[in-house]
Tab-separated table of C-alpha atoms and ligand atoms in Angstrom:
chain	number	residue	atom	x	y	z
B	1	UNK	CA	5.816	-8.222	24.138
B	2	UNK	CA	9.488	-8.126	23.179
B	3	UNK	CA	10.568	-5.175	21.090
B	4	UNK	CA	11.972	-6.300	17.777
B	5	UNK	CA	14.927	-4.421	16.372
B	6	UNK	CA	13.281	-4.944	12.983
B	7	UNK	CA	9.474	-5.105	13.089
B	8	UNK	CA	7.633	-6.403	10.012
B	9	UNK	CA	6.153	-2.969	9.482
B	10	UNK	CA	6.362	0.603	10.713
B	11	UNK	CA	4.637	3.449	8.853
B	12	UNK	CA	6.594	6.516	7.822
B	13	UNK	CA	4.727	9.621	9.055
B	14	UNK	CA	7.411	12.219	8.469
B	15	UNK	CA	5.675	14.333	5.813
B	16	UNK	CA	2.750	16.707	6.337
B	17	UNK	CA	0.802	14.244	8.529
B	18	UNK	CA	1.212	16.210	11.772
B	19	UNK	CA	0.589	19.552	10.097
B	20	UNK	CA	-2.646	18.406	8.458
B	21	UNK	CA	-3.906	16.709	11.624
B	22	UNK	CA	-3.212	19.925	13.531
B	23	UNK	CA	-5.244	21.796	10.916
B	24	UNK	CA	-8.160	19.492	11.769
B	25	UNK	CA	-7.708	20.111	15.487
B	26	UNK	CA	-7.275	23.878	15.119
B	27	UNK	CA	-10.373	24.159	12.936
B	28	UNK	CA	-12.342	21.612	15.058
B	29	UNK	CA	-13.205	19.624	11.865
B	30	UNK	CA	-12.334	16.273	13.405
B	31	UNK	CA	-15.322	14.130	12.439
B	32	UNK	CA	-16.389	12.825	9.043
B	33	UNK	CA	-17.120	16.254	7.596
B	34	UNK	CA	-14.216	18.450	6.545
B	35	UNK	CA	-12.124	19.434	3.583
B	36	UNK	CA	-9.545	16.621	3.801
B	37	UNK	CA	-12.118	13.880	3.088
B	38	UNK	CA	-13.011	15.192	-0.377
B	39	UNK	CA	-9.392	16.147	-1.054
B	40	UNK	CA	-8.064	12.685	-0.194
B	41	UNK	CA	-10.765	11.027	-2.338
B	42	UNK	CA	-10.023	13.269	-5.311
B	43	UNK	CA	-6.255	12.852	-5.089
B	44	UNK	CA	-6.530	9.102	-4.559
B	45	UNK	CA	-8.788	8.727	-7.619
B	46	UNK	CA	-6.262	10.714	-9.655
B	47	UNK	CA	-3.368	8.545	-8.448
B	48	UNK	CA	-5.012	5.265	-9.482
B	49	UNK	CA	-6.595	6.774	-12.602
B	50	UNK	CA	-10.197	6.171	-11.509
B	51	UNK	CA	-13.173	8.297	-12.507
B	52	UNK	CA	-14.522	8.251	-8.984
B	53	UNK	CA	-13.592	7.304	-5.395
B	54	UNK	CA	-15.187	7.333	-1.962
B	55	UNK	CA	-13.482	6.826	1.386
B	56	UNK	CA	-14.681	4.653	4.266
B	57	UNK	CA	-13.618	3.516	7.707
B	58	UNK	CA	-11.514	0.480	6.756
B	59	UNK	CA	-10.709	-1.989	3.980
B	60	UNK	CA	-13.149	-4.623	5.246
B	61	UNK	CA	-16.246	-2.430	5.145
B	62	UNK	CA	-15.121	-1.135	1.759
B	63	UNK	CA	-15.437	-4.699	0.421
B	64	UNK	CA	-18.844	-4.934	2.109
B	65	UNK	CA	-19.954	-1.691	0.402
B	66	UNK	CA	-18.619	-2.884	-2.968
B	67	UNK	CA	-20.708	-6.069	-2.841
B	68	UNK	CA	-23.799	-4.151	-1.658
B	69	UNK	CA	-23.392	-1.596	-4.452
B	70	UNK	CA	-23.339	-4.434	-6.999
B	71	UNK	CA	-26.533	-5.848	-5.502
B	72	UNK	CA	-24.881	-9.117	-4.478
B	73	UNK	CA	-26.763	-11.099	-1.858
B	74	UNK	CA	-28.241	-14.400	-0.807
B	75	UNK	CA	-28.054	-17.206	-3.367
B	76	UNK	CA	-25.217	-15.548	-5.281
B	77	UNK	CA	-21.885	-17.329	-5.572
B	78	UNK	CA	-18.680	-15.325	-5.468
B	79	UNK	CA	-15.442	-16.972	-6.561
B	80	UNK	CA	-12.558	-16.073	-4.237
B	81	UNK	CA	-9.085	-17.526	-3.648
B	82	UNK	CA	-8.886	-19.417	-0.361
B	83	UNK	CA	-5.309	-18.137	0.032
B	84	UNK	CA	-6.190	-14.564	1.020
B	85	UNK	CA	-6.666	-12.447	4.104
B	86	UNK	CA	-9.904	-13.476	5.828
B	87	UNK	CA	-11.616	-10.095	5.242
B	88	UNK	CA	-12.097	-10.913	1.524
B	89	UNK	CA	-14.228	-13.915	2.483
B	90	UNK	CA	-15.949	-12.260	5.461
B	91	UNK	CA	-17.313	-9.517	3.196
B	92	UNK	CA	-18.942	-12.166	0.979
B	93	UNK	CA	-20.570	-13.645	4.080
B	94	UNK	CA	-21.783	-10.203	5.322
B	95	UNK	CA	-24.105	-9.917	2.294
B	96	UNK	CA	-25.286	-13.524	2.684
B	97	UNK	CA	-23.608	-14.694	-0.534
B	98	UNK	CA	-21.722	-17.974	-0.912
B	99	UNK	CA	-17.926	-17.965	-1.161
B	100	UNK	CA	-16.709	-20.468	-3.761
B	101	UNK	CA	-13.054	-21.140	-3.034
B	102	UNK	CA	-10.443	-21.662	-5.728
B	103	UNK	CA	-6.799	-22.588	-5.465
B	104	UNK	CA	-3.863	-20.290	-6.287
B	105	UNK	CA	-0.798	-20.555	-8.512
B	106	UNK	CA	2.549	-21.398	-6.936
B	107	UNK	CA	4.200	-19.044	-9.455
B	108	UNK	CA	2.512	-15.761	-8.462
B	109	UNK	CA	0.474	-16.831	-5.372
B	110	UNK	CA	-2.693	-15.430	-7.031
B	111	UNK	CA	-5.944	-17.198	-7.952
B	112	UNK	CA	-5.702	-19.702	-10.808
B	113	UNK	CA	-7.838	-18.493	-13.728
B	114	UNK	CA	-8.294	-22.033	-15.118
B	115	UNK	CA	-9.810	-23.075	-11.795
B	116	UNK	CA	-12.061	-19.989	-11.802
B	117	UNK	CA	-13.464	-21.258	-15.133
B	118	UNK	CA	-14.134	-24.677	-13.615
B	119	UNK	CA	-15.870	-23.136	-10.581
B	120	UNK	CA	-18.497	-21.299	-12.647
B	121	UNK	CA	-22.135	-22.282	-12.085
B	122	UNK	CA	-25.425	-20.625	-13.101
B	123	UNK	CA	-25.401	-18.946	-9.669
B	124	UNK	CA	-21.964	-17.340	-10.078
B	125	UNK	CA	-22.399	-13.589	-9.777
B	126	UNK	CA	-18.872	-12.240	-9.322
B	127	UNK	CA	-15.187	-12.984	-9.012
B	128	UNK	CA	-13.210	-11.398	-6.213
B	129	UNK	CA	-9.642	-10.919	-7.391
B	130	UNK	CA	-7.248	-10.316	-4.494
B	131	UNK	CA	-3.884	-8.815	-5.436
B	132	UNK	CA	-1.998	-10.619	-2.707
B	133	UNK	CA	1.133	-9.196	-1.058
B	134	UNK	CA	1.466	-6.527	-3.780
B	135	UNK	CA	1.522	-8.710	-6.918
B	136	UNK	CA	-1.274	-8.222	-9.476
B	137	UNK	CA	-3.691	-11.012	-10.416
B	138	UNK	CA	-3.931	-11.906	-14.127
B	139	UNK	CA	-6.616	-9.257	-14.633
B	140	UNK	CA	-6.797	-9.256	-18.408
B	141	UNK	CA	-7.743	-12.955	-18.442
B	142	UNK	CA	-10.162	-12.461	-15.565
B	143	UNK	CA	-11.794	-9.422	-17.146
B	144	UNK	CA	-12.308	-11.324	-20.397
B	145	UNK	CA	-13.785	-14.299	-18.549
B	146	UNK	CA	-16.134	-12.103	-16.496
B	147	UNK	CA	-17.271	-10.228	-19.575
B	148	UNK	CA	-17.962	-13.461	-21.439
B	149	UNK	CA	-20.100	-14.832	-18.594
B	150	UNK	CA	-21.730	-11.565	-17.468
B	151	UNK	CA	-20.034	-11.584	-14.049
B	152	UNK	CA	-18.970	-8.697	-11.857
B	153	UNK	CA	-15.278	-8.372	-11.132
B	154	UNK	CA	-14.368	-6.999	-7.706
B	155	UNK	CA	-10.736	-6.176	-6.929
B	156	UNK	CA	-9.457	-6.426	-3.352
B	157	UNK	CA	-6.479	-4.067	-3.649
B	158	UNK	CA	-5.848	-3.763	0.103
B	159	UNK	CA	-2.279	-5.008	-0.401
B	160	UNK	CA	-1.742	-3.504	-3.822
B	161	UNK	CA	-1.397	0.262	-3.716
B	162	UNK	CA	1.247	1.050	-6.330
B	163	UNK	CA	0.683	-2.272	-8.140
B	164	UNK	CA	0.286	-2.003	-11.893
B	165	UNK	CA	-0.450	-4.089	-14.959
B	166	UNK	CA	1.348	-2.384	-17.800
B	167	UNK	CA	0.889	1.264	-17.003
B	168	UNK	CA	-2.536	0.895	-15.374
B	169	UNK	CA	-2.996	0.778	-11.653
B	170	UNK	CA	-4.985	-2.153	-10.240
B	171	UNK	CA	-8.525	-1.472	-9.010
B	172	UNK	CA	-9.998	-0.052	-12.217
B	173	UNK	CA	-9.881	-3.084	-14.520
B	174	UNK	CA	-12.823	-4.689	-12.729
B	175	UNK	CA	-16.130	-3.059	-11.829
B	176	UNK	CA	-14.927	-1.769	-8.477
B	177	UNK	CA	-11.698	-1.753	-6.457
B	178	UNK	CA	-11.241	-1.680	-2.687
B	179	UNK	CA	-8.215	-0.406	-0.727
B	180	UNK	CA	-7.151	-0.476	2.947
B	181	UNK	CA	-5.161	2.071	4.940
B	182	UNK	CA	-4.524	-0.005	8.072
B	183	UNK	CA	-1.286	0.817	9.914
B	184	UNK	CA	0.813	-1.730	8.031
B	185	UNK	CA	-0.518	-1.038	4.551
B	186	UNK	CA	1.510	0.841	1.913
B	187	UNK	CA	-0.051	4.122	2.981
B	188	UNK	CA	-1.996	4.410	6.214
B	189	UNK	CA	-4.666	6.523	7.858
B	190	UNK	CA	-4.565	4.446	11.061
B	191	UNK	CA	-7.739	2.695	9.978
B	192	UNK	CA	-9.305	3.517	6.628
B	193	UNK	CA	-10.468	2.308	3.255
B	194	UNK	CA	-11.265	3.553	-0.250
B	195	UNK	CA	-13.423	2.411	-3.144
B	196	UNK	CA	-12.575	3.318	-6.730
B	197	UNK	CA	-14.367	2.743	-10.006
B	198	UNK	CA	-14.762	4.003	-13.529
B	199	UNK	CA	-18.492	3.545	-13.013
B	200	UNK	CA	-19.371	6.630	-10.918
B	201	UNK	CA	-22.888	5.309	-10.182
B	202	UNK	CA	-21.321	2.448	-8.179
B	203	UNK	CA	-19.253	4.851	-6.103
B	204	UNK	CA	-22.325	7.042	-5.548
B	205	UNK	CA	-24.171	3.956	-4.243
B	206	UNK	CA	-21.284	3.164	-1.857
B	207	UNK	CA	-21.205	6.777	-0.647
B	208	UNK	CA	-24.955	6.687	-0.035
B	209	UNK	CA	-24.812	3.417	1.925
B	210	UNK	CA	-21.767	4.387	4.003
B	211	UNK	CA	-23.603	7.431	5.310
B	212	UNK	CA	-26.850	5.924	6.681
B	213	UNK	CA	-28.473	5.934	3.202
B	214	UNK	CA	-29.609	9.459	3.821
B	215	UNK	CA	-31.840	10.966	1.162
B	216	UNK	CA	-30.210	13.718	-0.881
B	217	UNK	CA	-33.551	15.571	-1.033
B	218	UNK	CA	-35.049	15.328	2.415
B	219	UNK	CA	-33.324	15.946	5.779
B	220	UNK	CA	-33.271	12.980	8.197
B	221	UNK	CA	-34.944	10.795	5.601
B	222	UNK	CA	-33.313	7.417	4.915
B	223	UNK	CA	-34.259	5.298	1.931
B	224	UNK	CA	-32.352	2.061	2.664
B	225	UNK	CA	-30.712	0.200	5.556
B	226	UNK	CA	-27.494	2.188	5.559
B	227	UNK	CA	-24.328	2.101	7.615
B	228	UNK	CA	-21.980	4.473	9.347
B	229	UNK	CA	-18.832	3.478	7.478
B	230	UNK	CA	-17.445	6.993	6.988
B	231	UNK	CA	-13.803	8.078	7.239
B	232	UNK	CA	-12.979	10.941	9.621
B	233	UNK	CA	-11.362	14.171	8.487
B	234	UNK	CA	-8.382	13.364	10.768
B	235	UNK	CA	-7.818	10.047	8.980
B	236	UNK	CA	-8.220	11.743	5.594
B	237	UNK	CA	-5.684	14.398	6.675
B	238	UNK	CA	-3.143	11.659	7.395
B	239	UNK	CA	-4.025	9.937	4.115
B	240	UNK	CA	-3.601	13.155	2.132
B	241	UNK	CA	-0.114	13.609	3.573
B	242	UNK	CA	0.780	9.964	2.969
B	243	UNK	CA	-0.411	10.120	-0.634
B	244	UNK	CA	1.855	13.120	-1.314
B	245	UNK	CA	4.788	10.715	-0.853
B	246	UNK	CA	3.329	7.580	-2.466
B	247	UNK	CA	5.822	7.507	-5.347
B	248	UNK	CA	8.828	7.608	-3.050
B	249	UNK	CA	7.282	5.068	-0.643
B	250	UNK	CA	6.615	2.566	-3.449
B	251	UNK	CA	10.053	3.188	-5.000
B	252	UNK	CA	11.723	2.513	-1.628
B	253	UNK	CA	9.729	-0.662	-1.086
B	254	UNK	CA	10.639	-1.946	-4.546
B	255	UNK	CA	14.304	-1.134	-3.993
B	256	UNK	CA	14.207	-3.002	-0.673
B	257	UNK	CA	12.610	-6.040	-2.275
B	258	UNK	CA	15.279	-6.205	-4.979
B	259	UNK	CA	17.999	-5.761	-2.361
B	260	UNK	CA	16.579	-8.726	-0.399
B	261	UNK	CA	16.471	-10.790	-3.588
B	262	UNK	CA	20.092	-9.984	-4.396
B	263	UNK	CA	21.214	-10.778	-0.858
B	264	UNK	CA	19.407	-14.140	-0.915
B	265	UNK	CA	20.239	-15.017	-4.529
B	266	UNK	CA	22.686	-17.782	-3.548
B	267	UNK	CA	20.088	-19.591	-1.421
B	268	UNK	CA	18.301	-22.265	-3.440
B	269	UNK	CA	16.207	-22.941	-0.304
B	270	UNK	CA	14.465	-19.573	-0.563
B	271	UNK	CA	11.950	-18.799	-3.319
B	272	UNK	CA	11.282	-15.099	-3.650
B	273	UNK	CA	7.739	-13.797	-4.381
B	274	UNK	CA	8.820	-12.370	-7.681
B	275	UNK	CA	7.454	-9.709	-9.991
B	276	UNK	CA	5.514	-11.255	-12.894
B	277	UNK	CA	6.222	-10.132	-16.483
B	278	UNK	CA	4.200	-7.089	-17.576
B	279	UNK	CA	3.354	-6.073	-13.995
B	280	UNK	CA	4.739	-3.737	-11.355
B	281	UNK	CA	4.864	-5.511	-7.982
B	282	UNK	CA	4.509	-2.950	-5.188
B	283	UNK	CA	5.960	-5.379	-2.617
B	284	UNK	CA	3.526	-4.446	0.151
B	285	UNK	CA	5.361	-7.247	1.935
B	286	UNK	CA	8.627	-8.789	0.860
B	287	UNK	CA	7.623	-12.437	0.856
B	288	UNK	CA	9.473	-15.726	0.506
B	289	UNK	CA	8.620	-19.407	0.334
B	290	UNK	CA	10.653	-22.279	1.762
B	291	UNK	CA	10.390	-26.086	1.461
B	292	UNK	CA	7.989	-26.924	4.269
B	293	UNK	CA	6.211	-25.648	7.348
B	294	UNK	CA	8.849	-26.955	9.787
B	295	UNK	CA	11.586	-25.030	7.983
B	296	UNK	CA	9.418	-21.898	7.792
B	297	UNK	CA	8.608	-21.966	11.496
B	298	UNK	CA	12.217	-22.695	12.490
B	299	UNK	CA	13.466	-19.839	10.284
B	300	UNK	CA	10.917	-17.472	11.834
B	301	UNK	CA	12.077	-18.521	15.306
B	302	UNK	CA	15.740	-18.076	14.391
B	303	UNK	CA	15.033	-14.575	13.090
B	304	UNK	CA	12.907	-13.669	16.143
B	305	UNK	CA	15.824	-14.631	18.396
B	306	UNK	CA	17.898	-12.149	16.446
B	307	UNK	CA	15.407	-9.314	16.871
B	308	UNK	CA	13.749	-9.732	13.476
B	309	UNK	CA	9.983	-9.942	13.330
B	310	UNK	CA	8.402	-11.894	10.479
B	311	UNK	CA	4.870	-12.966	9.700
B	312	UNK	CA	3.638	-16.306	8.373
B	313	UNK	CA	1.586	-16.488	5.160
B	314	UNK	CA	-2.182	-16.333	5.657
B	315	UNK	CA	-3.771	-19.659	6.561
B	316	UNK	CA	-6.157	-20.513	3.698
B	317	UNK	CA	-9.643	-19.243	4.536
B	318	UNK	CA	-11.334	-22.651	4.171
B	319	UNK	CA	-9.367	-23.757	7.270
B	320	UNK	CA	-11.368	-21.355	9.460
B	321	UNK	CA	-14.327	-22.907	11.289
B	322	UNK	CA	-16.881	-20.326	10.073
B	323	UNK	CA	-15.893	-20.753	6.407
B	324	UNK	CA	-14.918	-24.443	6.183
B	325	UNK	CA	-18.400	-25.673	5.227
B	326	UNK	CA	-18.082	-23.747	1.945
B	327	UNK	CA	-15.095	-25.882	0.943
B	328	UNK	CA	-17.233	-29.039	1.216
B	329	UNK	CA	-14.223	-31.185	2.082
B	330	UNK	CA	-12.188	-30.083	-0.936
B	331	UNK	CA	-8.433	-29.894	-0.671
B	332	UNK	CA	-6.712	-26.775	-2.029
B	333	UNK	CA	-3.231	-28.178	-2.250
B	334	UNK	CA	-1.384	-25.082	-3.433
B	335	UNK	CA	-3.185	-22.601	-1.169
B	336	UNK	CA	-2.532	-24.884	1.775
B	337	UNK	CA	1.132	-25.203	0.812
B	338	UNK	CA	1.468	-21.430	0.406
B	339	UNK	CA	-0.181	-20.835	3.793
B	340	UNK	CA	2.257	-23.237	5.440
B	341	UNK	CA	5.516	-22.334	3.705
B	342	UNK	CA	5.443	-18.584	3.024
B	343	UNK	CA	6.476	-15.705	5.261
B	344	UNK	CA	6.842	-11.933	5.127
B	345	UNK	CA	10.115	-10.221	5.987
B	346	UNK	CA	10.451	-6.686	7.440
B	347	UNK	CA	9.119	-4.493	4.614
B	348	UNK	CA	8.819	-0.896	5.803
B	349	UNK	CA	10.144	1.942	3.651
B	350	UNK	CA	12.628	3.217	6.262
B	351	UNK	CA	14.710	0.013	6.284
B	352	UNK	CA	18.181	0.760	4.946
B	353	UNK	CA	20.366	-1.395	2.703
B	354	UNK	CA	22.521	-2.171	5.737
B	355	UNK	CA	19.441	-3.316	7.663
B	356	UNK	CA	18.515	-5.681	4.827
B	357	UNK	CA	22.082	-6.994	4.725
B	358	UNK	CA	21.935	-7.733	8.462
B	359	UNK	CA	18.542	-9.488	8.173
B	360	UNK	CA	19.741	-11.533	5.203
B	361	UNK	CA	22.956	-12.557	6.954
B	362	UNK	CA	20.764	-14.196	9.644
B	363	UNK	CA	18.742	-15.964	6.943
B	364	UNK	CA	21.942	-17.239	5.309
B	365	UNK	CA	23.259	-18.382	8.717
B	366	UNK	CA	20.059	-20.338	9.304
B	367	UNK	CA	20.642	-22.286	6.086
B	368	UNK	CA	24.382	-22.631	6.795
B	369	UNK	CA	25.338	-20.591	3.719
B	370	UNK	CA	27.762	-17.670	4.033
K	401	PLP	C1	-5.845	-5.582	5.038
K	401	PLP	C2	-6.717	-6.341	4.132
K	401	PLP	C3	-8.109	-6.179	4.107
K	401	PLP	C4	-8.878	-5.434	5.140
K	401	PLP	O1	-8.492	-4.172	5.405
K	401	PLP	P1	-8.724	-3.515	6.848
K	401	PLP	O2	-8.494	-2.076	6.572
K	401	PLP	O3	-7.733	-4.121	7.774
K	401	PLP	O4	-10.136	-3.791	7.254
K	401	PLP	C5	-8.832	-6.834	3.122
K	401	PLP	N1	-8.237	-7.648	2.240
K	401	PLP	C6	-6.917	-7.867	2.257
K	401	PLP	C7	-6.320	-8.770	1.222
K	401	PLP	C8	-6.107	-7.240	3.210
K	401	PLP	O5	-4.800	-7.471	3.240
């Protein structure tokens, strides 16, 4: 694989990560017991303003645990945007529920609340709101709708650490919020996930299920089909160190995004994934949209030739063979357009202003604008 001068992502591990991992090694607490697990959970809950949090092994199983904790299963319909990362939909399938796809807005790339209303049936049990690429979904509207119809609201915040609506962090408006700490996410533990909620009984249920559903009263007694979805102390040590620098990481990513937007301001061919009024976009990925798929792919190729890695927008989930039957032949025009015409630019916190200027000069060259 060619080395890119500018990869799409590269985590910054220059804080206490090494020191805390060495503490795990020196003390031999390397598995899923150890002081960093509880510390990371507590500090993460405090950062997002949640009453309760529990860690797990990645952001996909955290969605699985969230749906299990809510008692969602066969026969239940869960409304989910088709324009999302596939894990959101996979988790719905893990519990045997039915994904009901809805289209997204071209303005914010998030699920369209009007279409959520139209997708409701007597079997609808929950809405999965995915805060895609760091922009918040319209949560106040969704929360009101879910309350009115007695639905659960699950937030997939894997791409939205640092994302806010007003002053509140995403993940605690709905019943339960799920985060990912994969290597390219805003903070990383290598692989890892976290569930947050202001309903501590839901988090307790997730914690029970992630640890083989072991009885609190009786040793080696299990009272449900549980899982081993625990986070290790080593991962939590890395997460604790990452979280110490979350404010500076998010501030750097926002500054980068605005620098990109300024550099590309003269290009009418490029539509920036912009911050919506009343929200704080954490810019997990700096994302743009162009006219069509041919232009997007040619731009990506032009940038690759110049040492700049980019990533295409997610293909809509109803395109995948294992999920397509749930779309029942429907066309999701905007999700399909977004999947074909969007791309992510290098978005890691250590990019400098000069780096962004260099990347943007190649984008301007591609469009013949100087
Ligand atoms: C990354 C991601 C996940 C899954 O997280 P992993 O930690 O990679 O399992 C889920 N949903 C969305 C929207 C994501 O971007």
